[in-house]
PDB file of C-alpha atoms in Angstrom:
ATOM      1  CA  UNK T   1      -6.449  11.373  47.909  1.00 39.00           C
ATOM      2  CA  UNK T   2      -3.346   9.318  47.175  1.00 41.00           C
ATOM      3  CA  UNK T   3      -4.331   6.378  45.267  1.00 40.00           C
ATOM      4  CA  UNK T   4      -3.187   2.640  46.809  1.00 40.00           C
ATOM      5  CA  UNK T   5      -0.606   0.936  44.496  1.00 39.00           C
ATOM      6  CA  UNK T   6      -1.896  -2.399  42.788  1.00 40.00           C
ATOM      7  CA  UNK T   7      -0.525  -5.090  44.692  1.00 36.00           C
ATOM      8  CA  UNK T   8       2.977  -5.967  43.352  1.00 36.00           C
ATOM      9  CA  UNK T   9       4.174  -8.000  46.274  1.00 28.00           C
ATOM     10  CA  UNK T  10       1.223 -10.081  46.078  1.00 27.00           C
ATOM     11  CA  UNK T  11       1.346 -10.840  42.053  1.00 25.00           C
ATOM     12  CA  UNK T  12       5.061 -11.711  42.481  1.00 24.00           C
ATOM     13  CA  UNK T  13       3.776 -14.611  45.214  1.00 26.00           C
ATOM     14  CA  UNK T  14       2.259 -16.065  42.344  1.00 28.00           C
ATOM     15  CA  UNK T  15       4.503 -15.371  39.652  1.00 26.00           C
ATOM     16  CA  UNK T  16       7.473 -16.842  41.437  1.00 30.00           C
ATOM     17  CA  UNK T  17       7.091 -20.742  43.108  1.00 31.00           C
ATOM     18  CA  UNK T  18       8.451 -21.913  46.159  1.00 32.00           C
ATOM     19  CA  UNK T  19      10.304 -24.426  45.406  1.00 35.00           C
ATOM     20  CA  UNK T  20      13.906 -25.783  46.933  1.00 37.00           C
ATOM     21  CA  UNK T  21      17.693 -25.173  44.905  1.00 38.00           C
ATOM     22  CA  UNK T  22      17.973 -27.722  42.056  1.00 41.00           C
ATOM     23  CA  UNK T  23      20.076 -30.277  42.996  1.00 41.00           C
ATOM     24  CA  UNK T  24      23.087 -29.770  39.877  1.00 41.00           C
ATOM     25  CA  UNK T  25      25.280 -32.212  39.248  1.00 43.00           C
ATOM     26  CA  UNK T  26      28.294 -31.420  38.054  1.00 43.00           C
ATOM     27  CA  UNK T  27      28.446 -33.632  35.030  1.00 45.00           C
ATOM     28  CA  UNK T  28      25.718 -32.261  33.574  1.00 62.00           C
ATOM     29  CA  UNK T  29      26.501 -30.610  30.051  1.00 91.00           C
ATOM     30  CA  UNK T  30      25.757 -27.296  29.002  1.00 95.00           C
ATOM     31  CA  UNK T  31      22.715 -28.375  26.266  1.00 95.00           C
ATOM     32  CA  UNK T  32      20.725 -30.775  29.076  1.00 96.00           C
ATOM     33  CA  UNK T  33      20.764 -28.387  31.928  1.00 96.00           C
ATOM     34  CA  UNK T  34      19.368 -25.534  29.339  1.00 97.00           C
ATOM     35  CA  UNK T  35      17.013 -28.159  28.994  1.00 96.00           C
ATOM     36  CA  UNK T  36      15.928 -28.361  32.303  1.00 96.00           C
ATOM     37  CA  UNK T  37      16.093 -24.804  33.063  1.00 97.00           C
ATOM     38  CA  UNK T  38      13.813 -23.916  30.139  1.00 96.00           C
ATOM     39  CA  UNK T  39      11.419 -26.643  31.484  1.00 97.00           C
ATOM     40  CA  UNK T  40      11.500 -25.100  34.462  1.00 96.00           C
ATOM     41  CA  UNK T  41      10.882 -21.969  33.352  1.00 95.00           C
ATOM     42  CA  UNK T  42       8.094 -22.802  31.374  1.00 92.00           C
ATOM     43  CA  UNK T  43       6.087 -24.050  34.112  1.00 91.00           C
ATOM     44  CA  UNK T  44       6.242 -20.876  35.786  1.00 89.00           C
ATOM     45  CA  UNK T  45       9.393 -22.015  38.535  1.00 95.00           C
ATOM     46  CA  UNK T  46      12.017 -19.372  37.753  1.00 95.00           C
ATOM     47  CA  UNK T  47      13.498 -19.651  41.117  1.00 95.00           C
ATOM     48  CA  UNK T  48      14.604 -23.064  39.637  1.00 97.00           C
ATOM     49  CA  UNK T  49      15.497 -22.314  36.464  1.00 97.00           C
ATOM     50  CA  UNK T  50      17.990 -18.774  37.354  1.00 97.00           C
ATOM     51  CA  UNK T  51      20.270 -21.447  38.824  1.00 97.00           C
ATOM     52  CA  UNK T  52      20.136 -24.233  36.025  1.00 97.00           C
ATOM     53  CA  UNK T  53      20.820 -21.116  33.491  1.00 97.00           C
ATOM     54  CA  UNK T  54      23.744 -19.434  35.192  1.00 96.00           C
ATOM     55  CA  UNK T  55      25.167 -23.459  35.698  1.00 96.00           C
ATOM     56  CA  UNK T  56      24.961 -23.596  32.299  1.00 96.00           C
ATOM     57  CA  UNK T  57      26.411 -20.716  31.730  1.00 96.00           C
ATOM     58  CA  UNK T  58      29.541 -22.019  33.483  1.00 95.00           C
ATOM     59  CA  UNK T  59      29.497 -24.684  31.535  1.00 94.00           C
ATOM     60  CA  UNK T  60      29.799 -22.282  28.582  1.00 95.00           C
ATOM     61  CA  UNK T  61      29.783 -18.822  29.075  1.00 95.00           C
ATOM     62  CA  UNK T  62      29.071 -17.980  25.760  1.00 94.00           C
ATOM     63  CA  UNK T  63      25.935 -19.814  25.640  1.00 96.00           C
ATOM     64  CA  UNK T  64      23.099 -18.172  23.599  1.00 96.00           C
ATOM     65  CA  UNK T  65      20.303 -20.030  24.801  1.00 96.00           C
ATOM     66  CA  UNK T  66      21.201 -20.008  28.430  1.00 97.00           C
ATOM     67  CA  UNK T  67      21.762 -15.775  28.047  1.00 97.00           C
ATOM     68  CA  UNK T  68      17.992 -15.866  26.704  1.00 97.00           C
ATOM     69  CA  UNK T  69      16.307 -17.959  29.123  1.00 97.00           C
ATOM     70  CA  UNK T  70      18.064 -16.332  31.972  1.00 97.00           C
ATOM     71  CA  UNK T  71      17.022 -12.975  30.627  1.00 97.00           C
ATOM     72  CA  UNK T  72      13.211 -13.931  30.393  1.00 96.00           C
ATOM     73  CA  UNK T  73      13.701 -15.561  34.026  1.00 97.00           C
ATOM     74  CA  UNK T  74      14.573 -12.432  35.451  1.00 96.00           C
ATOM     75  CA  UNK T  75      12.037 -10.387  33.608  1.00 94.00           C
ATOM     76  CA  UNK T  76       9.743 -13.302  35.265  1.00 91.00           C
ATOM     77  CA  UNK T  77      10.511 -11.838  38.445  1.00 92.00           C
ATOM     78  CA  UNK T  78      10.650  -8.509  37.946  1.00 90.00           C
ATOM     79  CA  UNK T  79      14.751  -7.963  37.694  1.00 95.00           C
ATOM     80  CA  UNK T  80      14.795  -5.911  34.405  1.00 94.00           C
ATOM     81  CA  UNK T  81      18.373  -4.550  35.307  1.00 96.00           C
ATOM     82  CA  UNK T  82      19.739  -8.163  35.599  1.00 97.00           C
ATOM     83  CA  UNK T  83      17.600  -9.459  32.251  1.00 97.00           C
ATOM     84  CA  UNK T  84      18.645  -6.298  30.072  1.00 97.00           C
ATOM     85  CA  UNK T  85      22.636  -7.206  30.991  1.00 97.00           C
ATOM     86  CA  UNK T  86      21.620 -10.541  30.007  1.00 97.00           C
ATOM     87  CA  UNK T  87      19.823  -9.732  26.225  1.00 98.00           C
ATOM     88  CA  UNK T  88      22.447  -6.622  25.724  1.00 97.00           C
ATOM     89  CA  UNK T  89      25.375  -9.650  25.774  1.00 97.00           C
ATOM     90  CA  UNK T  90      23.580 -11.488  23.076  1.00 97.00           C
ATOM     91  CA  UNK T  91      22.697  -8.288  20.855  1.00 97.00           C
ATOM     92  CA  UNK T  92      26.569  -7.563  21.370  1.00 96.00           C
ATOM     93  CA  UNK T  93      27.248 -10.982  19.891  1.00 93.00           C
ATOM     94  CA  UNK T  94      24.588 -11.474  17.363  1.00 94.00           C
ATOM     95  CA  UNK T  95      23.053  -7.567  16.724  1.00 92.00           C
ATOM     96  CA  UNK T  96      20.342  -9.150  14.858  1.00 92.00           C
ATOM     97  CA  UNK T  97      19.102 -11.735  17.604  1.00 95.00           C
ATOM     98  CA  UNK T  98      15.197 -10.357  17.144  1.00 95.00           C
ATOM     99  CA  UNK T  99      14.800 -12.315  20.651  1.00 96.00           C
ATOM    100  CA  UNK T 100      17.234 -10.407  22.500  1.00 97.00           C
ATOM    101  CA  UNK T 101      16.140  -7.369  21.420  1.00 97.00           C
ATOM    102  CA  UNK T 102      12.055  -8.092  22.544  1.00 97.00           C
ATOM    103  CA  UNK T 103      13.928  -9.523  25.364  1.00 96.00           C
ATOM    104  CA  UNK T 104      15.948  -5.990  26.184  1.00 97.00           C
ATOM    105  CA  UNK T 105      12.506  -4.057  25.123  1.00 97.00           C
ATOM    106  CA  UNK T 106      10.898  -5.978  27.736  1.00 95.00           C
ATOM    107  CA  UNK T 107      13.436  -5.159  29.987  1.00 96.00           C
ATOM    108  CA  UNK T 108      13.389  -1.476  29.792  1.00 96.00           C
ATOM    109  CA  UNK T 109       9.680  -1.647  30.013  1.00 93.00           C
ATOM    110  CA  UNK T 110      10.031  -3.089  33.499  1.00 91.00           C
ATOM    111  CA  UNK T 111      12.444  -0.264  34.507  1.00 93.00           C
ATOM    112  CA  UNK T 112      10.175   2.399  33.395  1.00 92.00           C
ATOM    113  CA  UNK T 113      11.789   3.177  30.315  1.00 95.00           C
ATOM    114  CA  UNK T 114       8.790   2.844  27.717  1.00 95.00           C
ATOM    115  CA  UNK T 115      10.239   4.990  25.058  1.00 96.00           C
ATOM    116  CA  UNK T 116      13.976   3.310  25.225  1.00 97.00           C
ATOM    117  CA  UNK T 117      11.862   0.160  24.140  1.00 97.00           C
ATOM    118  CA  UNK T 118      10.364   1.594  21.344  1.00 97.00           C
ATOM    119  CA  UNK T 119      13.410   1.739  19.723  1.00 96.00           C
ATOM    120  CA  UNK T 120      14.313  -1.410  20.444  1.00 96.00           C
ATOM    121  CA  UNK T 121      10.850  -2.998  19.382  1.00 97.00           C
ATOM    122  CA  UNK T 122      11.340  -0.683  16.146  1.00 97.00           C
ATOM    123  CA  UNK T 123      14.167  -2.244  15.285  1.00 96.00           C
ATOM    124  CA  UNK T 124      12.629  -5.914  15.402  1.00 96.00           C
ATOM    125  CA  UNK T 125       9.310  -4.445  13.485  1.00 97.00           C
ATOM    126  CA  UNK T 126      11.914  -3.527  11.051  1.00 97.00           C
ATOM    127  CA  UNK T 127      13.848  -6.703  10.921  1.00 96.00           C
ATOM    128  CA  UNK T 128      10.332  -8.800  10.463  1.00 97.00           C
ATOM    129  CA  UNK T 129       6.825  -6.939  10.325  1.00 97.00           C
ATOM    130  CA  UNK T 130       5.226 -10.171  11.464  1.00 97.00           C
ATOM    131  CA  UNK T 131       6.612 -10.053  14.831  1.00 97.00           C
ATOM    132  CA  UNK T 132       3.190 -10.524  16.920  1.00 97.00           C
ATOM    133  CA  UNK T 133       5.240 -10.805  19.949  1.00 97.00           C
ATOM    134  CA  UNK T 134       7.319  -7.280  19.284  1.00 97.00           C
ATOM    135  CA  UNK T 135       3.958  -5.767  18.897  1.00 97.00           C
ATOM    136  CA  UNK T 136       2.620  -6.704  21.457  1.00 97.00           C
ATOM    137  CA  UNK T 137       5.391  -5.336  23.128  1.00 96.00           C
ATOM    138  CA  UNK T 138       5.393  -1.826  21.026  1.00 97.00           C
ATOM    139  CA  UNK T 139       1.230  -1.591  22.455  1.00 96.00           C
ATOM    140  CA  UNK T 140       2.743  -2.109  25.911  1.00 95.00           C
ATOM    141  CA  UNK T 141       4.987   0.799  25.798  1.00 95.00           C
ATOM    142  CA  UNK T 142       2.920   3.092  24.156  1.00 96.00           C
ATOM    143  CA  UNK T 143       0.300   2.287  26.601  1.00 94.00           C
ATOM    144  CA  UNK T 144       2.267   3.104  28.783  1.00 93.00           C
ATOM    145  CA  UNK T 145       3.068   6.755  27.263  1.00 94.00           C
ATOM    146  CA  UNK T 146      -0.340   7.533  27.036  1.00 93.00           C
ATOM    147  CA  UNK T 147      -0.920   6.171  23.086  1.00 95.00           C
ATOM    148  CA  UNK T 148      -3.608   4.087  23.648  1.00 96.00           C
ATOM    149  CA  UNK T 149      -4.643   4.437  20.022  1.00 96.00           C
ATOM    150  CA  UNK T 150      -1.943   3.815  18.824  1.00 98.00           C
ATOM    151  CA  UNK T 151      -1.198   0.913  21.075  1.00 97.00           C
ATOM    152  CA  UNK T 152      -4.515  -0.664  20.261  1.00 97.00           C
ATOM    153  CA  UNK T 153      -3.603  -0.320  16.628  1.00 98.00           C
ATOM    154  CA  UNK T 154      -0.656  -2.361  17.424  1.00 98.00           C
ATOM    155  CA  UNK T 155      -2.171  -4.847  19.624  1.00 98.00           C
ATOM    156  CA  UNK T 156      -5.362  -5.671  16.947  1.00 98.00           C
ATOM    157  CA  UNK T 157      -2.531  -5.795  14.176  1.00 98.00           C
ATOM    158  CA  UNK T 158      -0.867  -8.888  16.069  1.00 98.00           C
ATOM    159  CA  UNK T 159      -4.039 -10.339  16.943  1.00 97.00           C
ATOM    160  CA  UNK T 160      -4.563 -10.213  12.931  1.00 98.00           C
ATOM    161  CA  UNK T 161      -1.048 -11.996  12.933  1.00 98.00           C
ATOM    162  CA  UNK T 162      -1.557 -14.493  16.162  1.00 97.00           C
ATOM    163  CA  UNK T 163      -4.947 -14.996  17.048  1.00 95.00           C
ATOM    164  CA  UNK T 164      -4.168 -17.260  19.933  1.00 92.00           C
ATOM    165  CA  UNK T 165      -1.334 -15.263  21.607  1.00 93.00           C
ATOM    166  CA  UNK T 166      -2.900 -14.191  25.446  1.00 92.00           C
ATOM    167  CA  UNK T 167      -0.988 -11.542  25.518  1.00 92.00           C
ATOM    168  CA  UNK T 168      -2.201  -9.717  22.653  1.00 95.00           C
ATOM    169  CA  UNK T 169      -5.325 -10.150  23.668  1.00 94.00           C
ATOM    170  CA  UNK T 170      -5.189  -9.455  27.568  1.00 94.00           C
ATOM    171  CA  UNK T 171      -3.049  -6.090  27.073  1.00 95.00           C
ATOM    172  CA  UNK T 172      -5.496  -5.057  24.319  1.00 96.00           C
ATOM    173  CA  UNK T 173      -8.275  -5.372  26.746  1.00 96.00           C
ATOM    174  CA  UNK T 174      -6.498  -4.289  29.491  1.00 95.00           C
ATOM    175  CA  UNK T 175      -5.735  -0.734  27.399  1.00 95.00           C
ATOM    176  CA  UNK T 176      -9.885  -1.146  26.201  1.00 96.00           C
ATOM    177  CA  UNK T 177     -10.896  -1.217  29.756  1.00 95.00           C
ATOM    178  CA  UNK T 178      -8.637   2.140  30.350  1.00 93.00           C
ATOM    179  CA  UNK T 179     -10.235   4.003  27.566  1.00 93.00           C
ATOM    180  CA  UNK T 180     -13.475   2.208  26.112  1.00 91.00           C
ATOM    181  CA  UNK T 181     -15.292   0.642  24.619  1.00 95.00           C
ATOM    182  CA  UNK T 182     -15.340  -1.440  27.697  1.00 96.00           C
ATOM    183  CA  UNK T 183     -17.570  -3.718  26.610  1.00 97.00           C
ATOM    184  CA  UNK T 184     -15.244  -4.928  23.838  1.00 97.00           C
ATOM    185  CA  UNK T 185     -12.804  -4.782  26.561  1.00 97.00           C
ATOM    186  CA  UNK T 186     -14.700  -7.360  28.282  1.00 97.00           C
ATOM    187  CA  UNK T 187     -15.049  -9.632  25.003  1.00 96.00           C
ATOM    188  CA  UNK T 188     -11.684  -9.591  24.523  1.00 95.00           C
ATOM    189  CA  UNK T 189     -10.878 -10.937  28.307  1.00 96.00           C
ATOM    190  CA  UNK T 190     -13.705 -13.149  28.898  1.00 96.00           C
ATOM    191  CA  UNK T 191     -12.754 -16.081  26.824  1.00 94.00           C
ATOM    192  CA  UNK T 192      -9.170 -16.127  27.447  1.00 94.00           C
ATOM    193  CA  UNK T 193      -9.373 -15.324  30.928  1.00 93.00           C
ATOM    194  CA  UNK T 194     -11.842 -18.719  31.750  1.00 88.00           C
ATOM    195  CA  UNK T 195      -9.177 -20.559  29.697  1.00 84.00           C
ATOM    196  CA  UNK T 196      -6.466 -22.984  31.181  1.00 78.00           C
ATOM    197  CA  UNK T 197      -3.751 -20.597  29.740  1.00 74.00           C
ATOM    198  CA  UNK T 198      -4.731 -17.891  31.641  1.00 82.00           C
ATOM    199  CA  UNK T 199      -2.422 -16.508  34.342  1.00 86.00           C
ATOM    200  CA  UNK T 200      -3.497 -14.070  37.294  1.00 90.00           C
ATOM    201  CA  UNK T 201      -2.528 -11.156  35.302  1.00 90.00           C
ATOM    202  CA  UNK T 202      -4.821 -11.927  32.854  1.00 93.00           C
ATOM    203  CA  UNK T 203      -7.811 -12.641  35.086  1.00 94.00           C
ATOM    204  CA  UNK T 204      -6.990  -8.839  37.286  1.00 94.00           C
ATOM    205  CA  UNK T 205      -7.241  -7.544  33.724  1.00 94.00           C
ATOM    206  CA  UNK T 206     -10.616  -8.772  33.415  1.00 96.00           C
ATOM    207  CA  UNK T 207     -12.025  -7.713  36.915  1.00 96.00           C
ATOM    208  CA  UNK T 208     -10.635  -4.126  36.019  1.00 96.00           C
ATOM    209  CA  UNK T 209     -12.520  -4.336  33.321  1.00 97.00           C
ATOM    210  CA  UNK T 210     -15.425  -5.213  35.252  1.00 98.00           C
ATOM    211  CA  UNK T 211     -15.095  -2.391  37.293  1.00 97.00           C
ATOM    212  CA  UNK T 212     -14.809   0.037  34.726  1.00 97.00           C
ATOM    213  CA  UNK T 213     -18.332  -1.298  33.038  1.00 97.00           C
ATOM    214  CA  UNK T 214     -19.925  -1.085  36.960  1.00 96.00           C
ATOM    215  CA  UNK T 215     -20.380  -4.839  37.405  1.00 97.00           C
ATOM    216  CA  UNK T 216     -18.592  -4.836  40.968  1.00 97.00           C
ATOM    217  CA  UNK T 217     -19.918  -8.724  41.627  1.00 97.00           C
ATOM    218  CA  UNK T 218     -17.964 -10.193  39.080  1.00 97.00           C
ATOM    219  CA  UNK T 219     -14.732  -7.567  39.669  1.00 97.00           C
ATOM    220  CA  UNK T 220     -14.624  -8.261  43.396  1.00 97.00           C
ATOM    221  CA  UNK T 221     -14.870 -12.054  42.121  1.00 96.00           C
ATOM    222  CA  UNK T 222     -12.291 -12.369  40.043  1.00 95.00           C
ATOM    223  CA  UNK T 223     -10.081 -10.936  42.590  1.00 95.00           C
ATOM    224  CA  UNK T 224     -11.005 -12.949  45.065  1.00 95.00           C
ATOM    225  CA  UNK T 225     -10.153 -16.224  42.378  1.00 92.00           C
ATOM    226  CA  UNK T 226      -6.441 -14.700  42.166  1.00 92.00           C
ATOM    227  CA  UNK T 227      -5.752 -12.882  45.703  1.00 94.00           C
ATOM    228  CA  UNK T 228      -6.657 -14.164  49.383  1.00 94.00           C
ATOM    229  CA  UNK T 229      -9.451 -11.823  50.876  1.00 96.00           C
ATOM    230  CA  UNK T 230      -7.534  -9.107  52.390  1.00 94.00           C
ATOM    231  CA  UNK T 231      -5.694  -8.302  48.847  1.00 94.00           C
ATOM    232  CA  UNK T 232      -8.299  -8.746  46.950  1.00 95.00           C
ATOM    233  CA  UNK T 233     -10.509  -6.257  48.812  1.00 95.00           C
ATOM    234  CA  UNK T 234      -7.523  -3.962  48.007  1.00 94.00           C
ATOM    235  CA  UNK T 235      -7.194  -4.663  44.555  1.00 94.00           C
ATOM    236  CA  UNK T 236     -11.104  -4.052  44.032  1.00 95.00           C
ATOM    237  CA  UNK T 237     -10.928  -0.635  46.176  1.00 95.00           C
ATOM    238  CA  UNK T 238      -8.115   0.378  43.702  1.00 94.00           C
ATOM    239  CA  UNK T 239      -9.935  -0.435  40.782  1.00 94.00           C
ATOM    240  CA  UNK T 240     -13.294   1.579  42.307  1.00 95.00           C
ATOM    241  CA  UNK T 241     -10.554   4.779  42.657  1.00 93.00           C
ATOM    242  CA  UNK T 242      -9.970   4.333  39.174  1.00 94.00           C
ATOM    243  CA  UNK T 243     -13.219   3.932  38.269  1.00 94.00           C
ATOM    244  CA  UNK T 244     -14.127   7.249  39.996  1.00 94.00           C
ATOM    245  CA  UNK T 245     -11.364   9.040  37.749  1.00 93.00           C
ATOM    246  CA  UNK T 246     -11.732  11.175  34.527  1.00 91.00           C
ATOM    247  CA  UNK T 247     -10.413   9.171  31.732  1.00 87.00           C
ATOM    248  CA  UNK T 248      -7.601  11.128  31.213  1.00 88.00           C
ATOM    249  CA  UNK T 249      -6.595  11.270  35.156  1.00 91.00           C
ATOM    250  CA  UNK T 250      -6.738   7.102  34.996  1.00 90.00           C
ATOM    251  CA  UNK T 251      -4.827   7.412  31.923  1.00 88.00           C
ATOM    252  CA  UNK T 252      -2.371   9.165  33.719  1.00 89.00           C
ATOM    253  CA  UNK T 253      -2.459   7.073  37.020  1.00 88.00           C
ATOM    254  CA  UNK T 254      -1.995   3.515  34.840  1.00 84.00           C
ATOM    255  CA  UNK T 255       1.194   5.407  33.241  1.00 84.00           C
ATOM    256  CA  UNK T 256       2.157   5.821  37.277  1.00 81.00           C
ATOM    257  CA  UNK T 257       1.481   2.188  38.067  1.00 75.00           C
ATOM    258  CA  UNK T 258       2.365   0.059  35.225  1.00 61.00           C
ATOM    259  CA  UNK T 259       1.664  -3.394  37.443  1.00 61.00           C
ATOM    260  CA  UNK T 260      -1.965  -2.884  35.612  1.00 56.00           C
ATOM    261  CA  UNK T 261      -0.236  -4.377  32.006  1.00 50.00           C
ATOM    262  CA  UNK T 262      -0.418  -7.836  31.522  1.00 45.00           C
ATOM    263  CA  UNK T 263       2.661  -9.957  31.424  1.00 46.00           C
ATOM    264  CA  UNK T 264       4.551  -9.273  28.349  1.00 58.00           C
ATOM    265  CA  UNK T 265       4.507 -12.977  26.915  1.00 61.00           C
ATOM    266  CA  UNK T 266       7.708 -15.451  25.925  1.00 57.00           C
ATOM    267  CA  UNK T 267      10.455 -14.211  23.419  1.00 61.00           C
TER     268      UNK T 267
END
């Protein structure tokens, strides 16, 4: 049987706010309206802040900052074509820009192009080998080749670094959940998912994790706390198809469907 898709259409409602044009005015200088796009950005409105960026941006097309946070507002919404143009003109300026390049590995993660940013998160491992966020990026794409061992050796190596980064710490128990132990899967998710910094990403993680230990009450839950009814009786009927799956067949089915990984975190 063909397995359902995990909801993408219904994650991006809550990615992406609903929120009217900024109103721009046309005196306002490159550095204030970064500020206000990266402000907006931050509290989760990237439909506000792609405008302020690219007004910026006219303001000085060069801009560095701007390039970045219109990059990671794309990613935001699932453009990786746009964001990658975006953190390939900064690399082309400033090759050693470690931001642009997690930026561009990010990118080619969300076009399906795991192994392209492995290279790219090599070369920002080599540039600083405390990058928490690059490896949490490198565990991401070899997750999503099938290295979960190797990912997980990546992902507990940041948490080492950055104890306190959520996205270490969801996509390790995400990629625990896939493989086991679940329970540490589950210890992993459970603090971080109750917490105020938690995003819906995070909290699916943990429900999927849930599912895969066989406590369906608190998976159906958790789904219901990020989805309205009808999609979150979807998203627990995908994650009892996954459940019923060798490991190595859900292995290959996340790999399919790489919605499951958490959101890749900030630059």
């Amino acid at each position: 049987m063909k397995l359902a898709r995990l909801l993408g259409a219904g994650l991006a409602l809550l990615l992406v706010g609903a929120c009217d044009p900024p109103d721009i005015s046309r005196g306002d200088d490159y550095d204030a309206t970064v500020r206000r796009a990266d402000e907006a950005r931050q509290a989760g409105n990237p439909d506000t802040a792609i405008p302020l960026y690219e007004r910026a941006l006219q303001a000085n097309p060069n801009g560095v900052e701007a390039k970045l946070g219109l990059g990671q507002s794309f990613l935001s919404v699932g453009a990786g074509d746009e964001a990658a143009a975006q953190f390939r003109d900064v690399l082309a300026r400033r090759s050693g820009d470690n931001a642009a390049r997690r930026g561009l590995a990010g990118a080619l993660i969300a076009m399906g192009q795991p192994a392209l940013a492995e290279q790219q998160i090599d070369a920002a491992l080599r540039a600083d080998a405390a990058d928490y966020r690059a490896l949490n990026l490198l565990g991401v794409a070899l997750d999503l080749q099938g290295r979960h061992a190797e990912a997980q050796a990546n992902y507990r190596r940041g948490i080492e670094l950055a104890p306190d980064y959520v996205p270490l710490r969801s996509n390790f128990g995400l990629s625990l959940a896939l493989t086991g132990p679940v329970p540490e899967a589950i210890a992993q998710l459970t603090p971080i998912a109750g917490s105020a910094r938690a995003d819906a990403r995070t909290r699916l993680n943990l429900a999927f994790a849930y599912a895969m230990a066989g406590d369906l009450e608190n998976s159906l839950q958790l789904c219901r706390r990020v989805l309205d009814e009808r999609y979150a009786q979807r998203q627990f009927a995908y994650f009892m198809q996954l459940r019923a799956l060798p490991p190595e067949t859900r292995s290959a089915e996340f790999r399919r469907n790489p919605g499951l990984v958490a959101a890749g975190g900030s630059l």
